[in-house]
Amino acid sequence: APVKANFLSTYIHLKKIDDTTWRYVNTNRLAIYNKFMITSSLVMPSEFDGKPITAEQKQKASAFIREALTKALEPAYPVVTTPGPDVGQIRIAITSVYKTDDRLGLTVEGEILDSSSAVQVAAVMKSSLGKLYLGNWWDSHSAREIVDDWAKRLRETVDIAHGK
């Protein structure tokens, strides 16, 4: 089960969906946003499998998280760099990285905030296991599959809010 990493602006709205997922979505508020800013894409853990995670590894993982989110949202929901009345602010962080048997596990905390008022309109804490773990965790096929799945679910949530 995911454990709070104190990344989200608030945890009070989260509801348990299953053993691996806690979630909150204010569909009416989320429907307002036609564009998104990705302001945080962080890797918080300092080690994996007993070895330190370097700044370069964190940067590479952060880049593919941002890339996956952008790819999932565009072109239907442009990714922009400035706030506005129809802009949602996305903050996301990998809060845990681990191995279970020969599988890679990642835990994420993410939220969408109103870009003007910083009111939370959606949030998630989720732990996911990938397929067989091979390669470097921060750039492995398993990690990319997990992050792509998170990005796909984000897009589905936004689409549902927009009645698509």
PDB file of C-alpha atoms in Angstrom:
ATOM      1  CA  ALA A   1       0.000   0.000   0.000  1.00  0.00           C
ATOM      2  CA  PRO A   2       1.221   3.537  -0.705  1.00  0.00           C
ATOM      3  CA  VAL A   3       2.612   5.480   2.235  1.00  0.00           C
ATOM      4  CA  LYS A   4       2.306   9.277   2.476  1.00  0.00           C
ATOM      5  CA  ALA A   5       5.508  10.997   1.386  1.00  0.00           C
ATOM      6  CA  ASN A   6       4.249  14.503   2.212  1.00  0.00           C
ATOM      7  CA  PHE A   7       4.422  15.597  -1.428  1.00  0.00           C
ATOM      8  CA  LEU A   8       0.744  16.371  -1.997  1.00  0.00           C
ATOM      9  CA  SER A   9      -0.624  19.729  -0.907  1.00  0.00           C
ATOM     10  CA  THR A  10      -3.309  17.872   1.078  1.00  0.00           C
ATOM     11  CA  TYR A  11      -4.363  14.279   1.702  1.00  0.00           C
ATOM     12  CA  ILE A  12      -7.780  14.975   3.207  1.00  0.00           C
ATOM     13  CA  HIS A  13      -9.791  14.236   0.044  1.00  0.00           C
ATOM     14  CA  LEU A  14      -8.142  10.902  -0.832  1.00  0.00           C
ATOM     15  CA  LYS A  15     -10.317   7.789  -0.683  1.00  0.00           C
ATOM     16  CA  LYS A  16      -9.074   4.217  -0.800  1.00  0.00           C
ATOM     17  CA  ILE A  17      -9.877   2.580  -4.145  1.00  0.00           C
ATOM     18  CA  ASP A  18      -8.001  -0.686  -3.540  1.00  0.00           C
ATOM     19  CA  ASP A  19      -4.884  -1.933  -1.732  1.00  0.00           C
ATOM     20  CA  THR A  20      -2.570  -0.019  -4.094  1.00  0.00           C
ATOM     21  CA  THR A  21      -4.535   3.139  -4.884  1.00  0.00           C
ATOM     22  CA  TRP A  22      -5.907   6.169  -3.037  1.00  0.00           C
ATOM     23  CA  ARG A  23      -7.632   8.769  -5.223  1.00  0.00           C
ATOM     24  CA  TYR A  24      -9.633  11.986  -5.341  1.00  0.00           C
ATOM     25  CA  VAL A  25     -11.213  13.703  -8.353  1.00  0.00           C
ATOM     26  CA  ASN A  26     -13.471  16.736  -8.377  1.00  0.00           C
ATOM     27  CA  THR A  27     -14.862  16.113 -11.865  1.00  0.00           C
ATOM     28  CA  ASN A  28     -16.699  19.443 -12.079  1.00  0.00           C
ATOM     29  CA  ARG A  29     -13.566  21.448 -11.295  1.00  0.00           C
ATOM     30  CA  LEU A  30     -11.335  19.273 -13.484  1.00  0.00           C
ATOM     31  CA  ALA A  31     -13.658  19.891 -16.465  1.00  0.00           C
ATOM     32  CA  ILE A  32     -12.651  23.590 -16.396  1.00  0.00           C
ATOM     33  CA  TYR A  33      -9.066  22.858 -17.464  1.00  0.00           C
ATOM     34  CA  ASN A  34      -8.300  22.645 -21.176  1.00  0.00           C
ATOM     35  CA  LYS A  35      -4.527  23.109 -20.747  1.00  0.00           C
ATOM     36  CA  PHE A  36      -2.017  21.876 -18.200  1.00  0.00           C
ATOM     37  CA  MET A  37       1.286  22.989 -16.680  1.00  0.00           C
ATOM     38  CA  ILE A  38       3.629  20.266 -15.413  1.00  0.00           C
ATOM     39  CA  THR A  39       5.354  22.102 -12.574  1.00  0.00           C
ATOM     40  CA  SER A  40       6.816  19.217 -10.589  1.00  0.00           C
ATOM     41  CA  SER A  41       8.157  15.918 -11.836  1.00  0.00           C
ATOM     42  CA  LEU A  42      10.334  14.622  -9.023  1.00  0.00           C
ATOM     43  CA  VAL A  43      12.078  11.472  -7.876  1.00  0.00           C
ATOM     44  CA  MET A  44      12.180  11.558  -4.086  1.00  0.00           C
ATOM     45  CA  PRO A  45      13.898   8.276  -3.041  1.00  0.00           C
ATOM     46  CA  SER A  46      17.612   8.445  -2.297  1.00  0.00           C
ATOM     47  CA  GLU A  47      18.430   4.764  -2.881  1.00  0.00           C
ATOM     48  CA  PHE A  48      17.331   1.692  -4.802  1.00  0.00           C
ATOM     49  CA  ASP A  49      18.312  -1.873  -4.015  1.00  0.00           C
ATOM     50  CA  GLY A  50      20.903  -0.675  -1.482  1.00  0.00           C
ATOM     51  CA  LYS A  51      22.608   1.751  -3.877  1.00  0.00           C
ATOM     52  CA  PRO A  52      22.351   5.549  -3.924  1.00  0.00           C
ATOM     53  CA  ILE A  53      20.217   7.199  -6.594  1.00  0.00           C
ATOM     54  CA  THR A  54      22.291   9.913  -8.252  1.00  0.00           C
ATOM     55  CA  ALA A  55      21.143  13.377  -9.282  1.00  0.00           C
ATOM     56  CA  GLU A  56      21.615  12.332 -12.934  1.00  0.00           C
ATOM     57  CA  GLN A  57      19.387   9.266 -12.465  1.00  0.00           C
ATOM     58  CA  LYS A  58      16.708  11.423 -10.820  1.00  0.00           C
ATOM     59  CA  GLN A  59      16.917  13.920 -13.686  1.00  0.00           C
ATOM     60  CA  LYS A  60      16.567  11.172 -16.325  1.00  0.00           C
ATOM     61  CA  ALA A  61      13.555   9.653 -14.563  1.00  0.00           C
ATOM     62  CA  SER A  62      11.987  13.092 -14.111  1.00  0.00           C
ATOM     63  CA  ALA A  63      12.436  13.775 -17.831  1.00  0.00           C
ATOM     64  CA  PHE A  64      10.674  10.591 -18.907  1.00  0.00           C
ATOM     65  CA  ILE A  65       7.826  11.252 -16.445  1.00  0.00           C
ATOM     66  CA  ARG A  66       7.326  14.717 -17.962  1.00  0.00           C
ATOM     67  CA  GLU A  67       7.599  13.248 -21.479  1.00  0.00           C
ATOM     68  CA  ALA A  68       4.984  10.555 -20.723  1.00  0.00           C
ATOM     69  CA  LEU A  69       2.540  13.079 -19.259  1.00  0.00           C
ATOM     70  CA  THR A  70       2.994  15.480 -22.168  1.00  0.00           C
ATOM     71  CA  LYS A  71       2.543  12.706 -24.734  1.00  0.00           C
ATOM     72  CA  ALA A  72      -0.622  11.446 -22.998  1.00  0.00           C
ATOM     73  CA  LEU A  73      -2.218  14.912 -22.777  1.00  0.00           C
ATOM     74  CA  GLU A  74      -1.321  16.497 -26.120  1.00  0.00           C
ATOM     75  CA  PRO A  75      -2.688  17.499 -28.567  1.00  0.00           C
ATOM     76  CA  ALA A  76      -6.139  17.437 -26.915  1.00  0.00           C
ATOM     77  CA  TYR A  77      -4.882  19.253 -23.809  1.00  0.00           C
ATOM     78  CA  PRO A  78      -1.837  21.438 -24.567  1.00  0.00           C
ATOM     79  CA  VAL A  79       0.983  21.532 -22.029  1.00  0.00           C
ATOM     80  CA  VAL A  80       1.772  25.190 -21.294  1.00  0.00           C
ATOM     81  CA  THR A  81       4.200  27.114 -19.105  1.00  0.00           C
ATOM     82  CA  THR A  82       1.994  29.878 -17.695  1.00  0.00           C
ATOM     83  CA  PRO A  83      -1.018  29.759 -15.367  1.00  0.00           C
ATOM     84  CA  GLY A  84      -4.470  30.834 -16.469  1.00  0.00           C
ATOM     85  CA  PRO A  85      -8.171  30.366 -15.747  1.00  0.00           C
ATOM     86  CA  ASP A  86      -8.371  27.184 -17.860  1.00  0.00           C
ATOM     87  CA  VAL A  87      -4.977  25.773 -16.820  1.00  0.00           C
ATOM     88  CA  GLY A  88      -4.519  22.906 -14.365  1.00  0.00           C
ATOM     89  CA  GLN A  89      -1.170  22.543 -12.624  1.00  0.00           C
ATOM     90  CA  ILE A  90       0.181  18.976 -12.506  1.00  0.00           C
ATOM     91  CA  ARG A  91       2.587  17.981  -9.748  1.00  0.00           C
ATOM     92  CA  ILE A  92       3.901  14.410  -9.671  1.00  0.00           C
ATOM     93  CA  ALA A  93       6.599  12.558  -7.766  1.00  0.00           C
ATOM     94  CA  ILE A  94       7.925   9.043  -7.572  1.00  0.00           C
ATOM     95  CA  THR A  95       7.950   8.578  -3.820  1.00  0.00           C
ATOM     96  CA  SER A  96       9.228   5.017  -3.641  1.00  0.00           C
ATOM     97  CA  VAL A  97      11.195   2.680  -5.899  1.00  0.00           C
ATOM     98  CA  TYR A  98      11.682  -0.956  -4.915  1.00  0.00           C
ATOM     99  CA  LYS A  99      12.084  -4.542  -6.108  1.00  0.00           C
ATOM    100  CA  THR A 100       9.662  -7.333  -5.284  1.00  0.00           C
ATOM    101  CA  ASP A 101      11.109 -10.645  -6.386  1.00  0.00           C
ATOM    102  CA  ASP A 102      12.325  -9.773  -9.906  1.00  0.00           C
ATOM    103  CA  ARG A 103       9.784  -7.003 -10.512  1.00  0.00           C
ATOM    104  CA  LEU A 104      10.231  -3.244 -10.302  1.00  0.00           C
ATOM    105  CA  GLY A 105       7.856  -1.341  -8.062  1.00  0.00           C
ATOM    106  CA  LEU A 106       7.161   2.389  -8.120  1.00  0.00           C
ATOM    107  CA  THR A 107       4.920   4.512  -5.940  1.00  0.00           C
ATOM    108  CA  VAL A 108       3.634   7.852  -7.145  1.00  0.00           C
ATOM    109  CA  GLU A 109       1.953  10.827  -5.574  1.00  0.00           C
ATOM    110  CA  GLY A 110       0.403  13.278  -7.977  1.00  0.00           C
ATOM    111  CA  GLU A 111      -2.131  16.045  -8.025  1.00  0.00           C
ATOM    112  CA  ILE A 112      -3.807  18.586 -10.246  1.00  0.00           C
ATOM    113  CA  LEU A 113      -4.201  22.041  -8.745  1.00  0.00           C
ATOM    114  CA  ASP A 114      -5.967  25.127  -9.991  1.00  0.00           C
ATOM    115  CA  SER A 115      -3.064  27.115 -11.476  1.00  0.00           C
ATOM    116  CA  SER A 116      -4.362  30.390 -10.039  1.00  0.00           C
ATOM    117  CA  SER A 117      -5.663  29.449  -6.580  1.00  0.00           C
ATOM    118  CA  ALA A 118      -3.678  26.214  -5.922  1.00  0.00           C
ATOM    119  CA  VAL A 119      -6.911  24.424  -4.902  1.00  0.00           C
ATOM    120  CA  GLN A 120      -6.504  20.662  -5.293  1.00  0.00           C
ATOM    121  CA  VAL A 121      -8.961  19.249  -7.864  1.00  0.00           C
ATOM    122  CA  ALA A 122      -7.505  15.738  -8.230  1.00  0.00           C
ATOM    123  CA  ALA A 123      -4.934  13.618  -6.406  1.00  0.00           C
ATOM    124  CA  VAL A 124      -3.580  10.091  -6.354  1.00  0.00           C
ATOM    125  CA  MET A 125      -1.246   7.878  -4.351  1.00  0.00           C
ATOM    126  CA  LYS A 126      -0.562   4.641  -6.228  1.00  0.00           C
ATOM    127  CA  SER A 127       1.889   1.753  -6.054  1.00  0.00           C
ATOM    128  CA  SER A 128       2.489  -0.273  -9.207  1.00  0.00           C
ATOM    129  CA  LEU A 129       4.542  -3.346 -10.041  1.00  0.00           C
ATOM    130  CA  GLY A 130       6.034  -3.710 -13.484  1.00  0.00           C
ATOM    131  CA  LYS A 131       6.948  -6.816 -15.361  1.00  0.00           C
ATOM    132  CA  LEU A 132      10.334  -8.473 -15.042  1.00  0.00           C
ATOM    133  CA  TYR A 133      12.917  -5.938 -13.911  1.00  0.00           C
ATOM    134  CA  LEU A 134      15.904  -5.554 -16.241  1.00  0.00           C
ATOM    135  CA  GLY A 135      18.361  -2.703 -16.673  1.00  0.00           C
ATOM    136  CA  ASN A 136      18.596   0.560 -14.786  1.00  0.00           C
ATOM    137  CA  TRP A 137      15.461   1.305 -12.770  1.00  0.00           C
ATOM    138  CA  TRP A 138      15.355   4.967 -13.854  1.00  0.00           C
ATOM    139  CA  ASP A 139      15.374   4.138 -17.553  1.00  0.00           C
ATOM    140  CA  SER A 140      14.096   0.569 -17.719  1.00  0.00           C
ATOM    141  CA  HIS A 141      11.294  -0.724 -19.890  1.00  0.00           C
ATOM    142  CA  SER A 142       9.398  -1.662 -16.702  1.00  0.00           C
ATOM    143  CA  ALA A 143       9.636   1.864 -15.278  1.00  0.00           C
ATOM    144  CA  ARG A 144       8.512   3.405 -18.562  1.00  0.00           C
ATOM    145  CA  GLU A 145       5.542   1.021 -18.782  1.00  0.00           C
ATOM    146  CA  ILE A 146       4.444   1.939 -15.249  1.00  0.00           C
ATOM    147  CA  VAL A 147       4.794   5.688 -15.891  1.00  0.00           C
ATOM    148  CA  ASP A 148       3.052   5.415 -19.284  1.00  0.00           C
ATOM    149  CA  ASP A 149       0.174   3.631 -17.536  1.00  0.00           C
ATOM    150  CA  TRP A 150      -0.049   6.430 -14.944  1.00  0.00           C
ATOM    151  CA  ALA A 151      -0.071   9.029 -17.748  1.00  0.00           C
ATOM    152  CA  LYS A 152      -2.776   7.102 -19.625  1.00  0.00           C
ATOM    153  CA  ARG A 153      -4.946   7.009 -16.489  1.00  0.00           C
ATOM    154  CA  LEU A 154      -4.442  10.750 -15.996  1.00  0.00           C
ATOM    155  CA  ARG A 155      -5.603  11.374 -19.565  1.00  0.00           C
ATOM    156  CA  GLU A 156      -8.632   9.083 -19.074  1.00  0.00           C
ATOM    157  CA  THR A 157      -9.579  10.979 -15.917  1.00  0.00           C
ATOM    158  CA  VAL A 158      -9.361  14.338 -17.719  1.00  0.00           C
ATOM    159  CA  ASP A 159     -11.355  12.953 -20.660  1.00  0.00           C
ATOM    160  CA  ILE A 160     -14.096  11.688 -18.336  1.00  0.00           C
ATOM    161  CA  ALA A 161     -14.302  15.114 -16.682  1.00  0.00           C
ATOM    162  CA  HIS A 162     -14.722  16.639 -20.158  1.00  0.00           C
ATOM    163  CA  GLY A 163     -17.457  14.142 -21.077  1.00  0.00           C
ATOM    164  CA  LYS A 164     -15.314  12.308 -23.651  1.00  0.00           C
TER     165      LYS A 164
END
